[in-house]
PDB file of C-alpha atoms and ligand atoms in Angstrom:
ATOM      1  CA  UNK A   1     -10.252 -30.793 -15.557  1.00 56.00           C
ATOM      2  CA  UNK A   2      -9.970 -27.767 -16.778  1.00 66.00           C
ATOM      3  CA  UNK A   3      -7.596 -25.053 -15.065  1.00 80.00           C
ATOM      4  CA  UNK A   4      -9.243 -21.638 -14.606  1.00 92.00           C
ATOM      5  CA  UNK A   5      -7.359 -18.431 -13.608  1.00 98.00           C
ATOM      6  CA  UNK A   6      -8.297 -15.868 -11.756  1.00 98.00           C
ATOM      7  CA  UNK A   7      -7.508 -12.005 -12.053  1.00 98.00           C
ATOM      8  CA  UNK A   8      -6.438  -9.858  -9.695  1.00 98.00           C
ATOM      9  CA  UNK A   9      -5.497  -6.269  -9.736  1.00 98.00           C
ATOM     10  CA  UNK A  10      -3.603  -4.833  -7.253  1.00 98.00           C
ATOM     11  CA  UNK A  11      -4.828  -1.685  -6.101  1.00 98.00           C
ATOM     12  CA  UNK A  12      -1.740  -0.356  -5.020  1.00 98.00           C
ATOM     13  CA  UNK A  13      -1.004   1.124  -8.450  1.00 98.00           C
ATOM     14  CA  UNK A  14      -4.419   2.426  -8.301  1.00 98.00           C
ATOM     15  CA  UNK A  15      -4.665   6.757  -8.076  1.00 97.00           C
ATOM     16  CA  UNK A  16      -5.409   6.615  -3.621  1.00 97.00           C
ATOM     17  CA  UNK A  17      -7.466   9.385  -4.461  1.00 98.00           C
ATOM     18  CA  UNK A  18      -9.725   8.190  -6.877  1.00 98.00           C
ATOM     19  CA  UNK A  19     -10.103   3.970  -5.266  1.00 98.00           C
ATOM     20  CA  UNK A  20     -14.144   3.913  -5.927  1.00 98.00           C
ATOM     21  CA  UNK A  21     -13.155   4.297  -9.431  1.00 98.00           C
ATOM     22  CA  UNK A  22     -10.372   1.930  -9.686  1.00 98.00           C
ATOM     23  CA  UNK A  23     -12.647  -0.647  -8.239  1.00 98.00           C
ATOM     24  CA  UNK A  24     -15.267   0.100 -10.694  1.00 98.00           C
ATOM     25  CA  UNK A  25     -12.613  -0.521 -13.576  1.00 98.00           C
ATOM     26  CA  UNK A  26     -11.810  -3.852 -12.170  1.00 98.00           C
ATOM     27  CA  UNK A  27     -15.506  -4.736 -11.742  1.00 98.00           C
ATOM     28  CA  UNK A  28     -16.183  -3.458 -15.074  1.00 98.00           C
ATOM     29  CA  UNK A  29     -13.225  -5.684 -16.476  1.00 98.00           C
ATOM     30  CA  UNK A  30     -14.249  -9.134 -14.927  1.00 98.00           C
ATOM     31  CA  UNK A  31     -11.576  -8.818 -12.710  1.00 98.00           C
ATOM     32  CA  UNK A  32     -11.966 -12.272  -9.819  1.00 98.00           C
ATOM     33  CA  UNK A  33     -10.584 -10.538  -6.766  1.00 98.00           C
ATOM     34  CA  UNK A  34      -9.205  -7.051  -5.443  1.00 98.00           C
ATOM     35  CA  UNK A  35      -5.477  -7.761  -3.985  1.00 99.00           C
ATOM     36  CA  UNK A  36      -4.929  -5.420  -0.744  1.00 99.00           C
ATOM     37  CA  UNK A  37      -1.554  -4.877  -0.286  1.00 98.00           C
ATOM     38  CA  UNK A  38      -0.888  -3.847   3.483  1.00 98.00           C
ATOM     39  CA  UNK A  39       2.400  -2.439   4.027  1.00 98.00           C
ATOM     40  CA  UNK A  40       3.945  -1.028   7.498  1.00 98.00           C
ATOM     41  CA  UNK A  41       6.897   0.291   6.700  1.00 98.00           C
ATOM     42  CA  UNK A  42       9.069  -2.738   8.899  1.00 98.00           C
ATOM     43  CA  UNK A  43       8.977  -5.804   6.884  1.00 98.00           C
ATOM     44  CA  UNK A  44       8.616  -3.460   4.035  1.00 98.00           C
ATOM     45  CA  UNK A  45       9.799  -0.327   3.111  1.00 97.00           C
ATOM     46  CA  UNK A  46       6.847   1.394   2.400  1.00 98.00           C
ATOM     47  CA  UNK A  47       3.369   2.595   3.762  1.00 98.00           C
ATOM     48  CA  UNK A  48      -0.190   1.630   2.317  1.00 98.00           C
ATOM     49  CA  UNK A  49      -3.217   1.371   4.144  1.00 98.00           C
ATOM     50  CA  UNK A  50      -4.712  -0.705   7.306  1.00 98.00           C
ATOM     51  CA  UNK A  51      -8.088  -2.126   8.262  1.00 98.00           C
ATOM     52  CA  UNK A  52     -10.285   1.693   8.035  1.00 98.00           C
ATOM     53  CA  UNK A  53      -9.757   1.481   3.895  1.00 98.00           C
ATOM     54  CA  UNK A  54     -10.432  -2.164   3.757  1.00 98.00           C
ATOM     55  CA  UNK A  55     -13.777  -1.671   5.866  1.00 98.00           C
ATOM     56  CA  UNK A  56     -14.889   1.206   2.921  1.00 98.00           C
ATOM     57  CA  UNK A  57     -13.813  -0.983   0.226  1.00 98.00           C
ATOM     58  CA  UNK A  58     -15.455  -3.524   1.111  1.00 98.00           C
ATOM     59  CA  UNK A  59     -18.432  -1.735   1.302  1.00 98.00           C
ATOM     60  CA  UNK A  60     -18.187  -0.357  -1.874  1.00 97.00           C
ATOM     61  CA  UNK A  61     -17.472  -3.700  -4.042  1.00 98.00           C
ATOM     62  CA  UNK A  62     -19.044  -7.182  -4.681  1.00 97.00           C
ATOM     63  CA  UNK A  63     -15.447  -8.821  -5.564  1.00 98.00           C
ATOM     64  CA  UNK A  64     -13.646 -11.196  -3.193  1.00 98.00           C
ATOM     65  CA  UNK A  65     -11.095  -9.051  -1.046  1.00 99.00           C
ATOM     66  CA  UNK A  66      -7.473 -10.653  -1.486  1.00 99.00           C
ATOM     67  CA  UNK A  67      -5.652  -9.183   1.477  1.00 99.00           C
ATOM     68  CA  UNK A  68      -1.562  -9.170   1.389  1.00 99.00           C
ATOM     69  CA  UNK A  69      -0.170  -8.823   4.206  1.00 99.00           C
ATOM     70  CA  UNK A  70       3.655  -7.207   4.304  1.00 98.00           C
ATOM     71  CA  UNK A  71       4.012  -6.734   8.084  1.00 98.00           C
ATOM     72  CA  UNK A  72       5.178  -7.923  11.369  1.00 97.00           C
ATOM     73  CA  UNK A  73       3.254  -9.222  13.746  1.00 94.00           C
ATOM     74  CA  UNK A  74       0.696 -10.114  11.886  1.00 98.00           C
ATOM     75  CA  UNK A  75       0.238 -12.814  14.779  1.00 97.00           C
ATOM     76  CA  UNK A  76      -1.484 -10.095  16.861  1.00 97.00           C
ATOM     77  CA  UNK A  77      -2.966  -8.243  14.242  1.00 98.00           C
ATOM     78  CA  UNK A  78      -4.383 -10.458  11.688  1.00 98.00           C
ATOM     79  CA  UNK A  79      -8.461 -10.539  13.129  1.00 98.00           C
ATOM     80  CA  UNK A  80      -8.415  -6.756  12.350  1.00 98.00           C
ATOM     81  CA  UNK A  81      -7.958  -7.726   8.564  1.00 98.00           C
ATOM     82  CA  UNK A  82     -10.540 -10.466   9.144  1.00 98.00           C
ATOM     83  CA  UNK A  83     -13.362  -7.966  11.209  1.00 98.00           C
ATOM     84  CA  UNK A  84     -12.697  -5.584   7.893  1.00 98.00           C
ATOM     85  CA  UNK A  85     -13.939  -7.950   5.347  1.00 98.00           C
ATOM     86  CA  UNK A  86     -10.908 -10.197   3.972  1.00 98.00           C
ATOM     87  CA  UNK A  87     -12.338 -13.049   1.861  1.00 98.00           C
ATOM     88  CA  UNK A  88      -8.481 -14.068   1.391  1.00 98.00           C
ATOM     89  CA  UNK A  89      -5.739 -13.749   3.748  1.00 99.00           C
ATOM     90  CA  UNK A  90      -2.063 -14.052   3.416  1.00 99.00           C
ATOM     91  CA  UNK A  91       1.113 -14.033   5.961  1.00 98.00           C
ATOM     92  CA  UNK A  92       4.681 -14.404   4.819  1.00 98.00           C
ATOM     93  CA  UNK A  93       6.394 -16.856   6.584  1.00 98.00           C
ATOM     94  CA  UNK A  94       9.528 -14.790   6.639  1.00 98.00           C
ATOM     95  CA  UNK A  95       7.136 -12.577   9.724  1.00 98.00           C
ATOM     96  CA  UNK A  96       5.857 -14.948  11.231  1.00 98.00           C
ATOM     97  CA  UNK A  97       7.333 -17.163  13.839  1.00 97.00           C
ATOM     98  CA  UNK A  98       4.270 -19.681  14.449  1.00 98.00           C
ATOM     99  CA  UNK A  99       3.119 -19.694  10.866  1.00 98.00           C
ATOM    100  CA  UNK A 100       0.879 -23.237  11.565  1.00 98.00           C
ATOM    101  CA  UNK A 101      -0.808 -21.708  14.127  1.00 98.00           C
ATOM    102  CA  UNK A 102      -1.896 -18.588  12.123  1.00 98.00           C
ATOM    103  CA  UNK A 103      -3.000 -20.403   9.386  1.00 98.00           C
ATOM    104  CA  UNK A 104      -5.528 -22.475  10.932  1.00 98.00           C
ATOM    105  CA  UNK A 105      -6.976 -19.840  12.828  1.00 98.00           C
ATOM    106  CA  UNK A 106      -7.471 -17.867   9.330  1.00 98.00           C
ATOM    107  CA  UNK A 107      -9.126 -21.104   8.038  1.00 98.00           C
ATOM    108  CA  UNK A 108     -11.065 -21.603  11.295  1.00 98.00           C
ATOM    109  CA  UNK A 109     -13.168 -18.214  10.398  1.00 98.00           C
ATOM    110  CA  UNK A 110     -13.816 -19.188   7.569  1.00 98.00           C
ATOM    111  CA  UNK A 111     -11.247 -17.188   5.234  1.00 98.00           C
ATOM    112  CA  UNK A 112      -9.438 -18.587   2.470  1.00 98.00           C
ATOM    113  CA  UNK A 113      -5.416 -18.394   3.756  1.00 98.00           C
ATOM    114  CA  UNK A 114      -2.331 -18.046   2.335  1.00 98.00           C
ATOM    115  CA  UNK A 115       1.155 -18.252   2.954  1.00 98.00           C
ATOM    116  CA  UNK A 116       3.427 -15.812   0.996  1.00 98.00           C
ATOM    117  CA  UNK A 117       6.745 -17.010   0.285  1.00 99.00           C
ATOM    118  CA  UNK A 118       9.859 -14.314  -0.706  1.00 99.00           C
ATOM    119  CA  UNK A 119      12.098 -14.644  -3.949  1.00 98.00           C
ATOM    120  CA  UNK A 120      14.881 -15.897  -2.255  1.00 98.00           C
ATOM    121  CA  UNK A 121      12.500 -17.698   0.552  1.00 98.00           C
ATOM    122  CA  UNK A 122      12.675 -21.964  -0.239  1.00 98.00           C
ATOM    123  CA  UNK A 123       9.649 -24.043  -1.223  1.00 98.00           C
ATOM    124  CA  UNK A 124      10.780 -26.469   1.126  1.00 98.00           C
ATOM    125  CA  UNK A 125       8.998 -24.103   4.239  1.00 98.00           C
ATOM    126  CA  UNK A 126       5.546 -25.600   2.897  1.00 97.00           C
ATOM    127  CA  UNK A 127       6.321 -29.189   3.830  1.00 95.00           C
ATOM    128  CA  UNK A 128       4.367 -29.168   6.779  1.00 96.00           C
ATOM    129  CA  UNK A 129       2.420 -26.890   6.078  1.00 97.00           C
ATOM    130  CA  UNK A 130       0.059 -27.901   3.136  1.00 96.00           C
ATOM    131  CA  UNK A 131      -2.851 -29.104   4.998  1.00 95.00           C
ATOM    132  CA  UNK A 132      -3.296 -25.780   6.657  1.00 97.00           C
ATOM    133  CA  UNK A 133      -3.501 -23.531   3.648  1.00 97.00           C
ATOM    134  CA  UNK A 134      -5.760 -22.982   0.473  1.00 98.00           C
ATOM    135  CA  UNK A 135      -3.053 -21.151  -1.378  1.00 98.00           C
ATOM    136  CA  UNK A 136       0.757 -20.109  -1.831  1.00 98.00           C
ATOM    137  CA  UNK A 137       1.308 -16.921  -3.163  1.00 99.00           C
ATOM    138  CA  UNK A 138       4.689 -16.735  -4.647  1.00 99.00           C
ATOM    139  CA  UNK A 139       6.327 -13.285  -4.757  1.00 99.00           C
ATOM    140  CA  UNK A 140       8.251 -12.883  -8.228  1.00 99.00           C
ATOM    141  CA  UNK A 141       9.557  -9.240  -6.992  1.00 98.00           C
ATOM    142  CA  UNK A 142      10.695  -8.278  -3.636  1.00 98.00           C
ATOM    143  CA  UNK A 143       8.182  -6.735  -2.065  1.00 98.00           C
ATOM    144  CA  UNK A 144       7.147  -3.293  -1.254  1.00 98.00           C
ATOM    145  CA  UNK A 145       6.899  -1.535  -4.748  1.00 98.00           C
ATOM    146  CA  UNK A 146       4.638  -2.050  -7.653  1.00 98.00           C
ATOM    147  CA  UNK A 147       6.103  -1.344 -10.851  1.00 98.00           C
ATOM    148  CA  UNK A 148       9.437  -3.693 -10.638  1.00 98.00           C
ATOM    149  CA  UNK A 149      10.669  -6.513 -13.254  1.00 98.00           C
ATOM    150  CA  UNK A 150       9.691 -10.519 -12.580  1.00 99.00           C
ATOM    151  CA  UNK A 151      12.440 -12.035 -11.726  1.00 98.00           C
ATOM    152  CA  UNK A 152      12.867 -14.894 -14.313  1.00 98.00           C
ATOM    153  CA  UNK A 153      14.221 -17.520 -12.239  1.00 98.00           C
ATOM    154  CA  UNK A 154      10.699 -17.565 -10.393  1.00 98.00           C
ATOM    155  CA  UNK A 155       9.028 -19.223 -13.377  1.00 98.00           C
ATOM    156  CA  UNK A 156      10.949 -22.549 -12.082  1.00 98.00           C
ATOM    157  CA  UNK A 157       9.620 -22.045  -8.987  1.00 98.00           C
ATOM    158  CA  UNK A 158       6.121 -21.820 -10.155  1.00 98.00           C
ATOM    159  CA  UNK A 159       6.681 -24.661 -12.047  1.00 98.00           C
ATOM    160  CA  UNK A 160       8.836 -26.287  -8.790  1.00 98.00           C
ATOM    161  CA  UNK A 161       5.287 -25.611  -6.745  1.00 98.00           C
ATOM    162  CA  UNK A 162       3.084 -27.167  -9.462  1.00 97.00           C
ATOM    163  CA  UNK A 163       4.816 -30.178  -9.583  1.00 97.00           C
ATOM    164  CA  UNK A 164       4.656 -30.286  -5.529  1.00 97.00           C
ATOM    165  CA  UNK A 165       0.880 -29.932  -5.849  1.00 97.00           C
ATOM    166  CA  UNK A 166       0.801 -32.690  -8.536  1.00 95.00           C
ATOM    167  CA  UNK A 167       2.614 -34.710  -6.399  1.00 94.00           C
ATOM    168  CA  UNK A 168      -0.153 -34.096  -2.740  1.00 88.00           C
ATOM    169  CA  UNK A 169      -3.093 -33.448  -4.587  1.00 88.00           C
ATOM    170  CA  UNK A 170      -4.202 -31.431  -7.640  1.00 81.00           C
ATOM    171  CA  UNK A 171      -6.560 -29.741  -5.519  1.00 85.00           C
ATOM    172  CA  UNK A 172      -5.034 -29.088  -2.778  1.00 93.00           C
ATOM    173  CA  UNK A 173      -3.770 -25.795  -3.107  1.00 97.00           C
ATOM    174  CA  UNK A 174      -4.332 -22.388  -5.524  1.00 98.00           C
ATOM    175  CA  UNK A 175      -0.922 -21.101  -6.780  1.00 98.00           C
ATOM    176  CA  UNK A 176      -0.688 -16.927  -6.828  1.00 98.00           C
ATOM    177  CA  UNK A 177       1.979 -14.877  -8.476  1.00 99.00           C
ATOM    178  CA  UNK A 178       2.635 -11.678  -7.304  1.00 99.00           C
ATOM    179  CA  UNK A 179       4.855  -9.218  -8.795  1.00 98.00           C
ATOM    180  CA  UNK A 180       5.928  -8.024 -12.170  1.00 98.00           C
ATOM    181  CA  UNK A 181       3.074  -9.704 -13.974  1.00 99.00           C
ATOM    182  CA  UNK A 182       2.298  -8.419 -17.447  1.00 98.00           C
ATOM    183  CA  UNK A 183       0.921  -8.963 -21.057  1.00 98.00           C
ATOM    184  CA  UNK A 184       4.140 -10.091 -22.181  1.00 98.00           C
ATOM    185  CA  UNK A 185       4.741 -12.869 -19.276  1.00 98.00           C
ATOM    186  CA  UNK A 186       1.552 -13.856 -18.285  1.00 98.00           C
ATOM    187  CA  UNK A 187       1.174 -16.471 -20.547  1.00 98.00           C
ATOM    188  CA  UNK A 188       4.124 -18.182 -19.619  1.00 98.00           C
ATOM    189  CA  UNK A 189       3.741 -17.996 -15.846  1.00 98.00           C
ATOM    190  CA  UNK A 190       0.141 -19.547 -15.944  1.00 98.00           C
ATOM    191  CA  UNK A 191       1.563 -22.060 -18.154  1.00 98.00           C
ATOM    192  CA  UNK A 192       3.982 -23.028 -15.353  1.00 98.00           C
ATOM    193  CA  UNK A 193       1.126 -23.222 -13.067  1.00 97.00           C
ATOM    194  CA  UNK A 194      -0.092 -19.992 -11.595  1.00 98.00           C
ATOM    195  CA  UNK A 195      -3.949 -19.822 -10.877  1.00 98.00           C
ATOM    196  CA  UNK A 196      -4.495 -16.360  -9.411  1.00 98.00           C
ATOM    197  CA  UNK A 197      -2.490 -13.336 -10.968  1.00 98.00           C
ATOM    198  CA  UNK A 198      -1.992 -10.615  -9.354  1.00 99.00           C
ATOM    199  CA  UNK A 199      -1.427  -7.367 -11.645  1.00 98.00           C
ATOM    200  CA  UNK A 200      -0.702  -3.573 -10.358  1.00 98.00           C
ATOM    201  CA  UNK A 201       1.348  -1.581 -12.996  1.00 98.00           C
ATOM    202  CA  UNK A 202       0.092  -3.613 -15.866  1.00 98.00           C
ATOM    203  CA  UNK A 203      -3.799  -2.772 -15.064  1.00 98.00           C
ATOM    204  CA  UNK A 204      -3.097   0.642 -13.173  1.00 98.00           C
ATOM    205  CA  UNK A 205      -0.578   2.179 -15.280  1.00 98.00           C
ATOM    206  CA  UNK A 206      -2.514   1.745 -18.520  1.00 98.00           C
ATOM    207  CA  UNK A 207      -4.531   4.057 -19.941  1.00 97.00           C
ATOM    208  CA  UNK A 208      -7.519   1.291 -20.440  1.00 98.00           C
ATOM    209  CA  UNK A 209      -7.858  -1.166 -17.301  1.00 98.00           C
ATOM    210  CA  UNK A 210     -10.665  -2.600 -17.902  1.00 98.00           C
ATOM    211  CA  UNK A 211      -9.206  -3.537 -21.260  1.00 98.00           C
ATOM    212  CA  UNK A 212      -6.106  -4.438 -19.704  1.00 98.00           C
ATOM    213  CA  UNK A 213      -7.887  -7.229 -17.299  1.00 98.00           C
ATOM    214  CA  UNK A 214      -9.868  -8.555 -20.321  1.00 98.00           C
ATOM    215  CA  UNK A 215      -6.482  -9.303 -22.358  1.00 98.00           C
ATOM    216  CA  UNK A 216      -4.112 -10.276 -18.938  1.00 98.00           C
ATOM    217  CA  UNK A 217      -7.201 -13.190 -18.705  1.00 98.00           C
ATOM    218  CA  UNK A 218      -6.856 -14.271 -22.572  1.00 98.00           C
ATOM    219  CA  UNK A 219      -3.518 -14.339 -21.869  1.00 98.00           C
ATOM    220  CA  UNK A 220      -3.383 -15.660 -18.621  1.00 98.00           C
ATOM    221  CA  UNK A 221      -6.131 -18.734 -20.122  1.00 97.00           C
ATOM    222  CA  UNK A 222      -4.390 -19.544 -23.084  1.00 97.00           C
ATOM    223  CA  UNK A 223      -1.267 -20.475 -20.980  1.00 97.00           C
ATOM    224  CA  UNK A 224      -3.352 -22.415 -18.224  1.00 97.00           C
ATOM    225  CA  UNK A 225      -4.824 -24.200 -21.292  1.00 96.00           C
ATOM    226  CA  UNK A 226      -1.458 -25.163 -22.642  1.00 93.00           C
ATOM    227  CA  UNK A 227      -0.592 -26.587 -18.879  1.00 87.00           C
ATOM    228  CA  UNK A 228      -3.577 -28.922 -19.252  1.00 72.00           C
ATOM    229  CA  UNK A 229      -2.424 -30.151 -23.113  1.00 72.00           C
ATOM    230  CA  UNK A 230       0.987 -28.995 -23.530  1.00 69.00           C
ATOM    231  CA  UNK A 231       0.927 -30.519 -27.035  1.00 66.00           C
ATOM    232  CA  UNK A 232      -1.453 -28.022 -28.442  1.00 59.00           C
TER     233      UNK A 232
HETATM  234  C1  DX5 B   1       4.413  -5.667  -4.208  1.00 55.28           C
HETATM  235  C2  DX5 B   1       2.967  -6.013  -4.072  1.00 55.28           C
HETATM  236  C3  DX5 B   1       2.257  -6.248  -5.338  1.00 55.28           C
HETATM  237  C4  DX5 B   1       2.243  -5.080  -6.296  1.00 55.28           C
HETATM  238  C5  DX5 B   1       2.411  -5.672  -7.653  1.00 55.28           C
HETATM  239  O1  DX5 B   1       5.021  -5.712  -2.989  1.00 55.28           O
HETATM  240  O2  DX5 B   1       2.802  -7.172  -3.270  1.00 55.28           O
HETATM  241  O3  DX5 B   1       0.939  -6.747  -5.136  1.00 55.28           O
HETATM  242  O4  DX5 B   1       1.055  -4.332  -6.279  1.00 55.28           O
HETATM  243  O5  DX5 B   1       2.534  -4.646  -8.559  1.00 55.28           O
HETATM  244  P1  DX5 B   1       3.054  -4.910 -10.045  1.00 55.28           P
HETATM  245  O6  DX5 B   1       2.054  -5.806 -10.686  1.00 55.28           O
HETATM  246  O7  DX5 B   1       3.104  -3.552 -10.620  1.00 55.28           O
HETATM  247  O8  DX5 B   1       4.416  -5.557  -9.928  1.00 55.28           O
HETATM  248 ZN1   ZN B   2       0.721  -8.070  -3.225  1.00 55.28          ZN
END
């Protein structure tokens, strides 16, 4: 079967003032998904946006709403996210206590969810948690900024993950990398195993994003192609 990646640009190196018109660069690109980064300034050190922006946005755009949450207490919160059109939904485990619990209620509604696992965070948190979740987003920066390097010691993790995934089920799971993606390194990390990239800086801080999308996904396919015949 053959692997296909998805694209996702990260709004949160998007101009706030002009969003309509970053989303309409990501449409126009082919882009899969729209990642949401939520930050409140606790888990993370820095301040985005909440449920009122999501609600517009998703008004405004036909793409799949990828919804990352960076806070605490998302346990209380999360519906909110949900009411304001998430099609995906992730929690890091690192703020959340009942993690299980969360995810099945995501699931329950009907929403794709995700667990978001830290840099230095271990793969072994997802051992009992597999059958709750439709993907694992690994974070290949700390979070809170766009703009920062991937940290090259997360393309064995990627590849740590696939091989988990080979190992339960090939389908089982969607694999998302967040975090210092770019032209130069997407190739390699879908070749490790990624299936959804996210991409900020390298789509936002361009001066053509929509032609910036189109070449992260010839990339990001030629590497995913590789993974499937790694002789060619
Ligand atoms: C960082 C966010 C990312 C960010 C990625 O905390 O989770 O989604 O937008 O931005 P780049 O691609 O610039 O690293
Ligand atoms: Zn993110």
């Amino acid at each position: 079967m053959k692997a296909t990646v998805k694209i996702a640009p990260s709004l949160l190196s998007a101009d706030f003032l002009h969003l309509a018109k970053a989303v309409e660069m990501a449409e126009k690109g082919g882009a899969d998904m729209l990642h949401l980064d939520v930050m409140d300034g606790h888990f993370v050190p820095n301040l985005t946006f909440g449920p009122p922006i999501i609600t517009q946005l998703k008004k405004l755009s036909h793409l799949p709403l990828d919804i990352h949450l960076m806070i605490v207490n998302a346990e209380n919160t999360y519906q909110a996210y949900i009411d304001a059109g998430a099609d995906w939904l992730s929690v890091h485990v690192e703020a959340v206590t009942h993690s299980q619990r969360l995810l099945s209620e995501i699931r329950r509604q009907n929403i794709k969810a995700g667990l978001v696992l830290n840099p230095a965070t271990s793969l072994s948190v997802l051992e009992h948690l597999l059958p709750d979740l439709d993907y694992v987003l690994l974070m290949t920066v700390n979070p809170g900024f766009g703009g920062q390097r991937f940290i090259p010691q997360m393309i064995n993790k990627i590849t740590a993950l696939k091989q988990i995934r080979d190992d339960h089920s090939p389908d089982s799971f969607l694999i998302e990398v967040d975090g210092g993606v770019n032209l130069q390194n997407i190739t390699e990390i879908t070749a490790a195993g990624a299936d959804i990239l996210v991409a900020g800086n390298a789509v936002y801080g361009v001066a053509d994003p929509q032609q910036a999308i189109e070449a992260l996904r010839q990339a990001a396919q030629y590497g995913a192609n590789k993974r499937q015949n790694p002789d060619n």
